Amino acid sequence: MSAQNRIDRAFAGLKQEGRIGLFPYLTAGYPDRAACVRLLRVMADAGADAFELGIPFSDPLADGVTMQITSAKSLAQGTTLADAFDIVAEFRQTHDTPIVMMSYVNPLMAYGFERLCADAARIGVDGFIVPDMPLEEAAELADAARQHGLHYVYFLAPTSDAGRIEAVGGQSSGFIYCVALVGTTGARSELSAELPDFLARARAATATPLVVGFGISTPAHVARLVGMADGAIVSSAIANLIEATPPEQVEAAVDEFVRQLRAATAGTTAATR
Amino acid sequence: MSISQSTAIAAEQVAEAQPQRPGYFGPYGGQFVPEVLMPALRELEVAYAEARDDPEFQAALARQLRDYVGRQTPLYHAPRLSEAVGCRVYLKREDLAHTGAHKINNALGQALLAKKMGKQRIIAETGAGQHGVATATVCAKLGLACVVYMGVEDVRRQSVNVFRMQLLGAEVRPVESGTKTLKDAINEAIRDWVTNVRSTFYIIGSAIGPHPYPTMVRDFQSVIGRESREQVLEQAERLPDAVVACVGGGSNSIGMFAGFVDDPGVRLIGVEPGGVGMGPNENAATLVSGKIGVLHGTRTLILQDDDGQILGTHSVSAGLDYPGVGPEHSYLQSIGRASYVAISDQDALDGFRLLCRTEGIIPALEPAHAIAYLRDLGRELGPDGTVVVCLSGRGDKDIDSFREATGGLA
């Protein structure tokens, strides 16, 4: 079943191309629903390898200020989990780029795990990322996801010790979300100094692809990850760009930024030096 | 007193339904936190288990509770209040503990644990400010750096407590996000903890949060129930028919209940803030009207909409203004061991005034909810009925709120 998952196909392709994956993050329903679908298409055409689509939540406790703002703006427009599914369905009419849904536990629990996974698989979602549901609590959703051919993506952090790295490595499917720093989401100027060592420890423990997020903000950051990881998640930097750009210029700006990020995935752009 | 057959069966069910997994009370509890915090929770679990079994730690805690906090606090038979409500009422005087509320019991326990673990920086969140003041107090005493998160709405409502914390050397960080109350102060505290987890100990103020917090906070607050049980046996020569305590996150109530949970003949009654109505955003009566979900690291009953978004809350009492509740309360309700009722803002204000006028005690608005419920209980139990109420804190902090809510009418 998992061989047909778009995520697995994407990583197989990346391996052949000899580069890492670029995973832009967008909050579902942000900046508004129609613009969200258009931006997914723009970013897919600009070279995004997969998307992390966030379900807005009232209390995003792992998120920094940028994602708190995008969540609040999307919620103020009434965005629900069902709306996020609609966004995926609309995107799927034109594109096959993998999509992993990110949400906090409570909206998923309110929807119901079994119904969630059945609907997600039918509509074309490829997996789930849940920042407040660690290994110890994830079995029910992870099992339901597996039964529907979806991945449940576990996290590792620089604070994870050898035992946790091994346990997560053993349970993981699709990829492992490696948190680049000890902190919340948000754009940063520098990558954490402990990131190489952390990724090396994770790499030694598992063959599952490692995708790095939290603070990955520039093409240079992406380029630095080449050789250390298998993918990069860029979230707040894209949201900050959207916030700072006049609405009529947003698509062009995002297209340009994603192309720069994508160019860095092979580690050969000028931005790496 | 006699134990009937039915209550004996209830006791057996309670014993059988004890948590099977560490950190769970039936289906409630757990550790729903970002991965980055999991090693810190493991470290805390181990350190707390050691401290719990360490006679030296327990002796030091007991000594500080006696000499610094002023325990044991009195159990006071309140004759004029008893007459007014129609049953025999004993007040557990946590308002007489140092800093004026039960919060000090837990803050002291956790701060001693932090010190034992070698953590030099403390963070806390606060609603009404009592937990913030208690934490700032013990940090001053133990020489620990202290940062307290507080919603700007609560900073406004509880300005005196903000100043007290600053006086004690704590930094108060106002929180502008979300509902600007306790829920969002907790979100901000967790974000701080996620960022500074290696150096920082988070002193959670109620019986909420990820395991081991609900258990640890209950244990530190169980001194309320243990003392109450001994005192009521001595004074009334019987166990009470009921113990009553207000419930926001539920720390004073779980501490009180802990002393009586194994006495099946004693009813455990939690009183929640009914606010201005039972509709969405009008109250914070989680156990009365919440649904199961996950908030702030624990699976419990939560005020939420059909999409799983956390609802806003309202209570005249900043300390009860929280959309979740400690997981053990959800469990005690689910097995029928404890029951929970909601009391409106208006009735709580009446309860506040009632205690002032009958006993010369100005209560905090939180336990004023419990006082207000005594009229109902008095009608039910009659003059022979005996009730212990946790008077969880004193009302100095709430004078302005009371004046505002009543239009200045004392």
XYZ file of C-alpha atoms in Angstrom:
683
model
C 0.000 0.000 0.000
C 2.669 2.488 1.040
C 4.524 1.938 -2.233
C 1.692 3.854 -3.865
C 1.902 6.730 -1.441
C 2.933 9.920 -3.191
C 5.466 10.656 -0.419
C 7.346 7.419 -1.062
C 7.339 8.063 -4.791
C 8.661 11.580 -4.201
C 11.609 10.362 -2.116
C 12.411 7.657 -4.665
C 12.509 10.364 -7.345
C 14.659 12.668 -5.213
C 17.167 9.899 -4.664
C 17.485 9.438 -8.420
C 17.906 13.165 -8.939
C 20.495 13.394 -6.176
C 18.951 16.280 -4.305
C 16.865 16.930 -1.221
C 13.144 17.665 -1.225
C 11.612 21.090 -0.807
C 8.469 21.016 1.376
C 6.766 24.400 1.598
C 4.232 24.834 4.392
C 1.006 26.751 4.026
C -1.815 27.261 6.512
C -5.054 25.993 4.950
C -7.367 28.874 4.158
C -4.573 31.441 4.341
C -4.421 34.152 3.098
C -7.902 33.121 1.965
C -9.269 29.912 0.564
C -9.003 30.672 -3.159
C -5.552 32.236 -2.769
C -4.419 29.196 -0.797
C -5.260 26.855 -3.693
C -3.619 29.220 -6.197
C -0.459 29.449 -4.074
C -0.214 25.668 -3.793
C -0.338 25.501 -7.593
C 2.211 28.282 -7.981
C 4.599 26.575 -5.558
C 4.101 23.156 -7.179
C 4.924 24.645 -10.567
C 7.954 26.396 -9.052
C 9.360 23.046 -7.957
C 7.899 22.162 -4.556
C 8.352 18.428 -3.987
C 5.603 18.095 -1.363
C 3.466 20.298 0.848
C 2.746 20.523 4.503
C -0.765 21.927 4.789
C -1.616 23.230 8.252
C -5.061 22.983 9.805
C -5.489 26.200 11.777
C -5.968 25.686 15.515
C -6.989 28.149 18.205
C -4.069 27.204 20.479
C -0.977 26.400 18.381
C 1.483 25.964 21.232
C 4.430 24.747 19.155
C 4.202 27.731 16.833
C 5.948 31.068 16.872
C 4.308 34.392 16.128
C 4.103 34.028 12.312
C 2.139 30.779 12.383
C -0.035 32.026 15.224
C -1.020 34.925 12.982
C -1.721 32.828 9.878
C -3.762 30.393 11.989
C -5.771 33.165 13.598
C -6.437 34.837 10.230
C -7.573 31.590 8.676
C -9.798 30.722 11.647
C -11.326 34.187 11.547
C -12.501 33.303 8.030
C -14.096 30.150 9.411
C -11.676 27.584 7.980
C -12.381 24.032 9.155
C -10.791 20.657 8.599
C -13.473 19.968 5.995
C -12.453 23.169 4.196
C -8.845 21.962 4.194
C -10.001 18.738 2.550
C -11.840 20.828 -0.058
C -8.639 22.764 -0.732
C -6.746 19.514 -1.288
C -9.506 18.180 -3.541
C -9.408 21.320 -5.657
C -5.617 21.218 -5.886
C -5.778 17.540 -6.875
C -7.777 18.458 -9.990
C -4.570 19.816 -11.491
C -1.597 18.522 -9.468
C -0.276 15.310 -7.971
C 2.262 16.860 -5.557
C 2.226 15.011 -2.206
C 0.442 16.721 0.685
C 0.905 15.995 4.377
C -1.633 17.559 6.706
C -0.346 19.167 9.867
C -2.684 19.642 12.783
C -2.773 19.692 16.539
C -4.545 16.716 18.121
C -7.805 18.330 19.105
C -9.285 19.219 15.696
C -8.362 15.725 14.452
C -9.916 14.067 17.501
C -13.076 16.132 17.080
C -13.340 14.926 13.446
C -12.689 11.320 14.505
C -9.486 9.466 13.594
C -11.091 6.750 11.455
C -13.300 9.119 9.496
C -10.322 11.466 9.159
C -8.096 8.856 7.572
C -10.821 7.507 5.302
C -11.636 10.990 4.007
C -7.977 11.967 3.719
C -7.129 8.906 1.637
C -10.143 9.395 -0.635
C -9.385 13.079 -1.221
C -5.664 12.691 -1.844
C -3.882 13.545 1.395
C -0.749 11.453 1.946
C -0.114 11.642 5.680
C -0.353 13.492 8.957
C 2.007 15.549 11.079
C 0.794 16.248 14.627
C 3.227 18.273 16.749
C 1.499 17.602 20.068
C 1.154 13.838 19.668
C 4.471 12.087 20.346
C 5.234 8.405 19.908
C 3.662 7.474 23.255
C 0.231 8.808 22.292
C 0.104 8.283 18.526
C -0.783 4.604 18.128
C -4.488 5.035 17.433
C -4.079 7.609 14.679
C -0.935 5.994 13.278
C -2.760 2.648 12.973
C -5.774 4.234 11.309
C -3.477 6.102 8.910
C -1.585 2.948 8.000
C -4.793 1.086 7.241
C -5.663 3.759 4.704
C -2.219 3.864 3.091
C -1.267 7.136 4.793
C 1.867 8.014 6.713
C 1.955 9.194 10.313
C 5.046 11.359 10.543
C 6.881 11.348 13.878
C 9.085 14.119 15.197
C 12.607 14.065 16.514
C 14.245 17.024 18.237
C 17.791 17.916 19.248
C 16.772 16.948 22.790
C 15.767 13.422 21.719
C 18.156 10.906 23.254
C 19.409 7.707 21.644
C 16.525 5.678 23.018
C 13.897 7.975 21.578
C 15.689 8.251 18.237
C 15.744 4.485 17.973
C 12.096 4.123 18.990
C 10.903 6.770 16.545
C 13.157 5.372 13.834
C 11.565 1.970 14.324
C 7.996 3.259 14.163
C 8.318 5.866 11.440
C 6.984 5.716 7.918
C 7.187 8.225 5.088
C 9.682 10.512 6.719
C 10.758 11.820 10.120
C 10.223 15.478 10.905
C 13.475 16.637 12.454
C 13.017 19.824 14.459
C 16.043 21.967 13.611
C 16.224 23.760 16.914
C 15.041 23.782 20.500
C 12.158 26.222 20.170
C 8.982 27.099 18.300
C 8.436 27.590 14.577
C 9.554 30.869 13.038
C 12.074 32.299 10.604
C 15.659 32.496 11.912
C 18.784 34.068 10.498
C 21.087 31.178 11.396
C 20.706 27.427 11.555
C 21.279 25.846 14.952
C 24.904 24.875 15.599
C 23.844 21.520 16.993
C 21.871 20.560 13.876
C 24.636 18.583 12.081
C 25.312 16.416 15.119
C 21.602 15.865 15.733
C 20.989 14.848 12.107
C 23.999 12.553 12.173
C 22.644 10.792 15.258
C 19.239 10.412 13.593
C 20.809 9.220 10.332
C 22.790 6.554 12.133
C 19.634 5.173 13.726
C 17.199 4.980 10.810
C 16.983 4.675 7.047
C 13.713 6.634 6.965
C 14.062 9.971 5.141
C 14.859 12.912 7.420
C 13.101 16.185 6.701
C 14.149 19.276 8.609
C 11.843 22.079 9.686
C 11.663 25.027 12.162
C 13.739 28.037 11.229
C 14.637 26.975 7.668
C 14.259 30.381 6.045
C 16.642 30.934 3.115
C 18.082 29.140 0.090
C 21.400 29.053 1.963
C 19.752 27.174 4.835
C 18.297 24.667 2.372
C 21.659 24.235 0.691
C 23.324 23.581 4.046
C 21.027 20.594 4.550
C 22.172 18.862 1.381
C 24.127 15.814 2.453
C 22.718 15.977 6.001
C 18.999 15.446 5.400
C 16.501 14.403 2.734
C 14.234 17.396 2.745
C 13.564 20.877 4.069
C 10.311 22.370 5.329
C 10.005 26.111 4.862
C 7.054 27.691 6.625
C 7.308 31.039 8.391
C 9.616 32.564 5.768
C 6.940 31.984 3.115
C 4.174 33.327 5.361
C 6.274 36.396 6.186
C 6.757 36.988 2.456
C 2.995 36.731 1.858
C 2.298 39.123 4.743
C 4.833 41.666 3.487
C 3.806 41.636 -0.191
C 0.882 43.539 -1.762
C -1.834 40.960 -2.615
C -1.550 41.401 -6.388
C 2.173 40.621 -6.254
C 2.051 37.682 -3.834
C 1.945 34.901 -6.416
C 4.925 36.264 -8.342
C 6.907 36.791 -5.145
C 6.163 33.308 -3.830
C 6.974 31.792 -7.244
C 10.350 33.528 -7.259
C 11.184 32.574 -3.644
C 10.229 28.915 -4.113
C 12.325 28.722 -7.286
C 15.318 30.023 -5.315
C 14.692 27.521 -2.534
C 14.272 24.712 -5.035
C 17.510 25.641 -6.800
C 19.289 25.213 -3.472
C 18.089 21.636 -3.026
C 20.937 20.344 -5.156
C 23.401 22.277 -3.034
C 24.993 24.006 -6.002
C 23.524 27.505 -6.030
C 25.511 30.639 -5.457
C 23.559 31.035 -2.235
C 25.490 28.179 -0.679
C 28.759 30.046 -0.661
C -20.903 6.067 60.411
C -22.249 3.077 58.568
C -21.135 2.135 55.114
C -24.000 0.818 53.059
C -23.608 -1.971 50.571
C -23.989 0.298 47.577
C -21.229 2.645 48.644
C -18.952 -0.322 49.315
C -19.483 -1.416 45.722
C -18.700 2.098 44.554
C -15.416 1.957 46.451
C -14.546 -1.314 44.764
C -15.223 0.211 41.346
C -12.960 3.116 42.190
C -10.184 0.718 43.155
C -10.633 -1.316 39.975
C -10.694 1.735 37.756
C -7.394 3.123 39.029
C -5.133 4.285 36.228
C -3.615 1.356 34.345
C -1.000 3.368 32.474
C 1.278 5.840 34.212
C -0.116 9.281 33.671
C -3.618 8.110 32.846
C -6.776 8.308 34.910
C -8.965 5.908 32.965
C -8.982 7.368 29.427
C -7.885 10.815 30.656
C -4.383 12.211 30.973
C -1.299 11.431 28.909
C 1.545 13.450 27.470
C 0.397 15.387 24.408
C 3.388 17.660 23.975
C 5.971 18.433 21.304
C 8.781 15.887 21.010
C 11.306 18.446 22.222
C 9.672 18.338 25.691
C 9.413 14.563 26.047
C 12.909 14.058 27.497
C 12.205 16.817 30.024
C 8.980 15.101 31.080
C 10.857 11.816 31.508
C 13.462 13.592 33.612
C 10.710 15.151 35.709
C 8.904 11.829 36.157
C 12.065 10.220 37.469
C 12.996 13.148 39.700
C 9.496 13.392 41.133
C 9.269 9.651 41.812
C 12.566 9.871 43.684
C 11.469 12.913 45.667
C 8.168 11.275 46.585
C 10.009 8.312 48.087
C 12.798 10.376 49.617
C 12.227 10.895 53.360
C 14.658 13.797 53.377
C 12.827 15.658 50.629
C 9.468 15.002 52.262
C 10.751 16.133 55.652
C 12.144 19.340 54.166
C 8.820 20.002 52.414
C 6.854 19.342 55.602
C 9.113 21.655 57.586
C 8.720 24.487 55.059
C 4.952 23.950 54.926
C 4.850 24.332 58.702
C 7.349 27.133 59.284
C 7.066 29.175 56.096
C 3.566 28.515 54.754
C 1.952 28.377 58.179
C 0.420 24.924 58.075
C -1.608 23.353 59.253
C -4.309 25.776 58.276
C -7.344 25.828 60.575
C -10.594 24.022 59.959
C -13.137 26.539 61.145
C -16.704 25.699 62.062
C -18.623 28.682 60.690
C -21.743 29.013 62.860
C -23.436 32.013 61.258
C -22.776 30.761 57.740
C -24.108 27.362 58.825
C -27.279 28.961 60.041
C -27.661 30.971 56.865
C -27.324 27.987 54.533
C -29.068 25.376 56.678
C -26.337 22.813 57.261
C -23.228 22.496 59.407
C -20.313 24.091 57.530
C -16.597 23.800 58.193
C -14.236 26.030 56.246
C -10.737 24.795 55.431
C -8.817 28.032 55.790
C -6.343 27.929 52.888
C -6.851 31.693 52.775
C -4.674 31.826 55.890
C -1.719 30.130 54.202
C 1.225 32.375 53.295
C 0.433 34.504 50.209
C -3.273 33.990 50.835
C -4.190 30.884 48.873
C -3.622 27.151 48.549
C -1.364 27.769 45.530
C 1.681 28.058 47.801
C 1.541 24.329 48.703
C 2.193 23.296 45.130
C 4.539 26.142 44.206
C 6.742 25.292 47.185
C 6.762 21.584 46.381
C 7.649 22.099 42.729
C 10.257 24.772 43.483
C 12.005 22.464 45.951
C 11.959 19.788 43.265
C 13.376 22.217 40.688
C 16.152 23.138 43.074
C 16.885 19.443 43.679
C 17.086 18.942 39.906
C 19.551 21.824 39.577
C 17.232 24.070 37.520
C 17.900 27.762 38.112
C 15.166 29.337 35.993
C 11.471 29.001 36.783
C 8.542 29.845 34.540
C 4.895 29.875 35.518
C 1.557 31.038 34.210
C -1.166 32.659 36.208
C -4.812 33.639 35.845
C -5.904 35.447 38.986
C -2.301 35.943 39.966
C -2.341 33.726 43.055
C -0.191 31.023 41.486
C 2.078 33.696 40.061
C 2.464 35.297 43.473
C 3.064 31.926 45.131
C 5.702 31.023 42.535
C 7.387 34.431 42.735
C 7.426 34.030 46.525
C 9.113 30.640 46.633
C 11.560 31.704 43.900
C 12.570 34.705 46.018
C 12.953 32.452 49.021
C 15.034 29.872 47.148
C 16.998 32.308 44.983
C 15.606 31.192 41.630
C 14.988 33.375 38.552
C 11.257 33.659 37.861
C 9.211 34.609 34.797
C 5.407 34.627 35.007
C 3.106 34.688 31.969
C -0.252 36.379 32.427
C -2.974 37.330 29.933
C -3.364 41.096 29.523
C -7.032 40.815 30.487
C -5.958 39.257 33.800
C -3.151 41.805 34.206
C -5.921 44.397 34.083
C -8.239 42.506 36.463
C -5.496 41.643 38.958
C -3.139 44.615 38.951
C -2.336 44.319 42.654
C -1.073 40.768 42.190
C 1.039 41.902 39.230
C 2.715 44.423 41.480
C 3.189 41.827 44.225
C 4.994 39.534 41.773
C 7.242 42.368 40.618
C 7.948 43.311 44.207
C 9.039 39.720 44.827
C 11.519 39.959 41.966
C 9.620 38.120 39.247
C 9.291 39.295 35.678
C 5.637 39.403 34.588
C 5.170 38.943 30.845
C 1.736 40.081 29.603
C 0.244 37.815 26.916
C -1.630 39.503 24.082
C -2.600 36.448 22.039
C -5.940 34.646 21.860
C -8.398 35.287 24.677
C -5.731 37.145 26.698
C -6.507 35.039 29.786
C -5.142 31.936 31.518
C -5.393 29.622 28.484
C -3.148 31.871 26.428
C -0.761 32.463 29.321
C -0.301 28.673 29.416
C 0.324 28.578 25.640
C 3.031 31.232 26.045
C 4.569 29.457 29.031
C 4.734 26.227 27.028
C 6.400 28.108 24.125
C 8.988 29.460 26.575
C 9.495 25.956 27.961
C 9.902 24.503 24.445
C 12.603 27.109 23.800
C 14.434 26.939 27.139
C 13.683 23.376 28.201
C 17.271 22.526 29.087
C 17.590 25.220 31.750
C 14.026 25.862 32.808
C 11.537 24.256 35.168
C 7.874 24.956 34.430
C 5.831 25.184 37.640
C 2.305 24.458 36.421
C -0.240 25.980 38.774
C -3.131 23.575 38.494
C -3.761 19.838 38.244
C -3.560 20.060 34.455
C -0.877 19.609 31.799
C 1.029 16.508 30.702
C 1.939 13.680 33.053
C 3.411 13.857 35.700
C 1.921 17.292 36.459
C -1.679 16.292 37.322
C -0.420 13.649 39.743
C 2.344 15.819 41.169
C 0.075 18.821 41.737
C -2.570 16.598 43.349
C 0.048 15.110 45.668
C 1.356 18.540 46.693
C -2.205 19.777 47.292
C -3.398 16.617 49.036
C -2.192 18.163 52.294
C -5.477 20.109 52.209
C -7.587 16.956 52.222
C -5.425 15.042 54.698
C -5.509 17.844 57.241
C -9.226 18.421 56.685
C -10.039 14.772 57.285
C -8.137 14.656 60.575
C -9.570 17.969 61.707
C -13.184 17.188 60.909
C -12.933 13.811 62.620
C -11.597 15.559 65.684
C -14.078 18.444 65.718
C -17.259 16.821 64.447
C -16.347 13.273 65.469
C -17.544 12.037 62.113
C -16.733 12.244 58.441
C -18.630 14.934 56.555
C -21.547 14.176 54.262
C -19.862 16.170 51.559
C -16.737 18.118 50.734
C -17.108 21.058 48.383
C -14.496 22.990 46.438
C -14.388 25.263 43.414
C -12.936 23.951 40.142
C -11.092 25.938 37.505
C -8.157 23.743 36.539
C -9.015 21.904 39.729
C -6.007 21.956 42.068
C -7.588 22.934 45.406
C -10.483 20.573 44.761
C -8.332 17.599 43.771
C -6.197 18.235 46.862
C -9.293 18.301 49.060
C -10.847 15.277 47.322
C -7.619 13.298 47.759
C -8.234 13.232 51.508
C -11.710 11.731 51.150
C -11.704 9.780 47.870
C -11.350 6.494 49.779
C -14.297 7.339 52.019
C -17.219 6.237 49.852
C -19.778 7.815 52.156
C -18.370 11.289 51.570
C -19.740 13.048 48.518
C -17.151 14.969 46.519
C -18.659 18.045 44.890
C -16.823 20.394 42.547
C -18.281 23.817 41.809
C -17.549 25.278 38.391
C -17.953 28.833 37.106
C -21.325 29.098 35.347
C -20.546 32.651 34.239
C -23.446 34.481 32.613
C -25.096 31.461 30.984
C -24.532 27.950 29.708
C -24.042 28.912 26.037
C -20.680 28.980 24.192
C -18.194 31.566 25.518
C -20.486 32.387 28.468
C -18.947 30.216 31.189
C -16.001 28.004 32.088
C -17.970 25.009 33.371
C -15.898 22.339 31.675
C -17.100 19.262 33.533
C -20.729 20.310 33.256
C -20.689 21.041 29.523
C -17.322 20.056 27.987
C -16.411 17.296 25.518
C -13.376 15.028 25.516
C -10.340 16.426 23.734
C -6.717 17.433 24.166
C -5.542 20.765 25.535
C -2.210 21.775 27.051
C -0.752 18.309 26.989
C -3.588 16.299 28.486
C -6.672 14.449 27.311
C -9.597 15.666 29.347
C -12.945 17.414 29.086
C -12.663 20.678 27.209
C -14.943 23.513 26.140
C -14.707 23.328 22.365
C -16.772 23.754 19.245
C -17.703 20.963 16.812
C -14.459 21.515 14.874
C -12.272 21.040 17.940
C -11.396 24.724 18.320
C -11.123 25.811 21.931
C -13.977 28.081 22.986
C -13.583 31.340 24.798
C -14.589 31.349 28.437
C -16.155 33.747 30.848
C -16.087 33.955 34.600
C -16.215 36.817 37.051
C -13.290 34.992 38.660
C -10.029 35.174 36.720
C -8.762 32.109 38.569
C -11.533 29.868 37.227
C -11.506 31.235 33.680
C -10.099 28.154 31.917
C -11.648 25.937 29.187
C -10.080 22.677 30.392
C -9.853 20.807 33.670
C -7.464 18.415 35.354
C -7.811 14.904 33.884
C -8.419 13.279 37.259
C -11.596 15.322 37.655
C -12.852 14.085 34.274
C -12.154 10.585 35.511
C -13.802 11.008 38.921
C -16.895 12.362 37.179
C -16.919 9.521 34.611
C -16.968 6.851 37.331
C -19.501 8.757 39.396
C -17.181 9.283 42.348
C -17.347 13.084 42.198
C -20.110 15.333 40.913
C -19.832 18.805 39.484
C -22.232 21.721 39.382
C -22.108 25.215 37.886
C -22.696 28.445 39.812
C -23.370 31.710 37.993
C -21.348 34.906 38.374
C -24.298 36.487 40.113
C -24.671 33.684 42.647
C -20.906 33.695 43.262
C -21.068 37.408 44.053
C -23.897 36.658 46.471
C -21.766 33.912 48.036
C -18.898 36.369 48.349
C -21.113 38.841 50.184
C -22.653 36.094 52.319
C -19.323 34.985 53.765
C -18.244 38.578 54.396
C -21.431 39.329 56.324
C -21.830 36.086 58.257
C -18.265 35.303 59.245
C -16.144 38.387 58.695
C -14.119 36.586 56.039
C -13.633 38.102 52.598
C -13.160 35.119 50.281
C -11.577 35.035 46.860
C -14.142 34.959 44.054
C -13.093 31.378 43.285
C -14.256 29.776 46.563
C -17.193 32.216 46.622
C -18.619 29.822 43.993
C -18.353 26.964 46.490
C -19.899 29.094 49.235
C -22.807 29.965 46.930
C -23.558 26.289 46.350
C -24.009 25.685 50.104
C -27.567 27.028 50.003
C -28.540 24.203 47.626
C -26.665 21.658 49.688
C -28.148 22.948 52.942
C -31.677 22.470 51.592
C -30.783 18.942 50.619
C -28.872 17.844 53.734
C -30.726 19.766 56.427
C -29.325 21.019 59.739
C -27.663 17.702 60.650
C -25.755 17.649 57.402
C -22.023 18.284 57.712
C -19.978 19.856 54.939
C -16.323 20.772 54.581
C -15.654 23.599 52.114
C -12.238 24.505 50.815
C -11.836 28.231 51.248
C -9.028 28.211 48.742
C -7.992 31.843 48.972
C -8.660 35.251 50.437
C -10.434 38.003 48.563
C -8.130 41.013 48.782
C -7.209 40.585 45.124
C -10.882 40.543 44.096
C -12.168 43.651 45.834
C -11.955 45.727 42.655
C -13.539 42.969 40.541
C -16.363 42.680 43.054
C -16.891 46.428 43.121
C -16.902 46.584 39.321
C -19.297 43.630 38.987
C -21.769 44.985 41.542
C -21.654 48.600 40.464
C -20.009 49.588 43.721
C -22.732 48.131 45.939
C -21.176 46.387 48.904
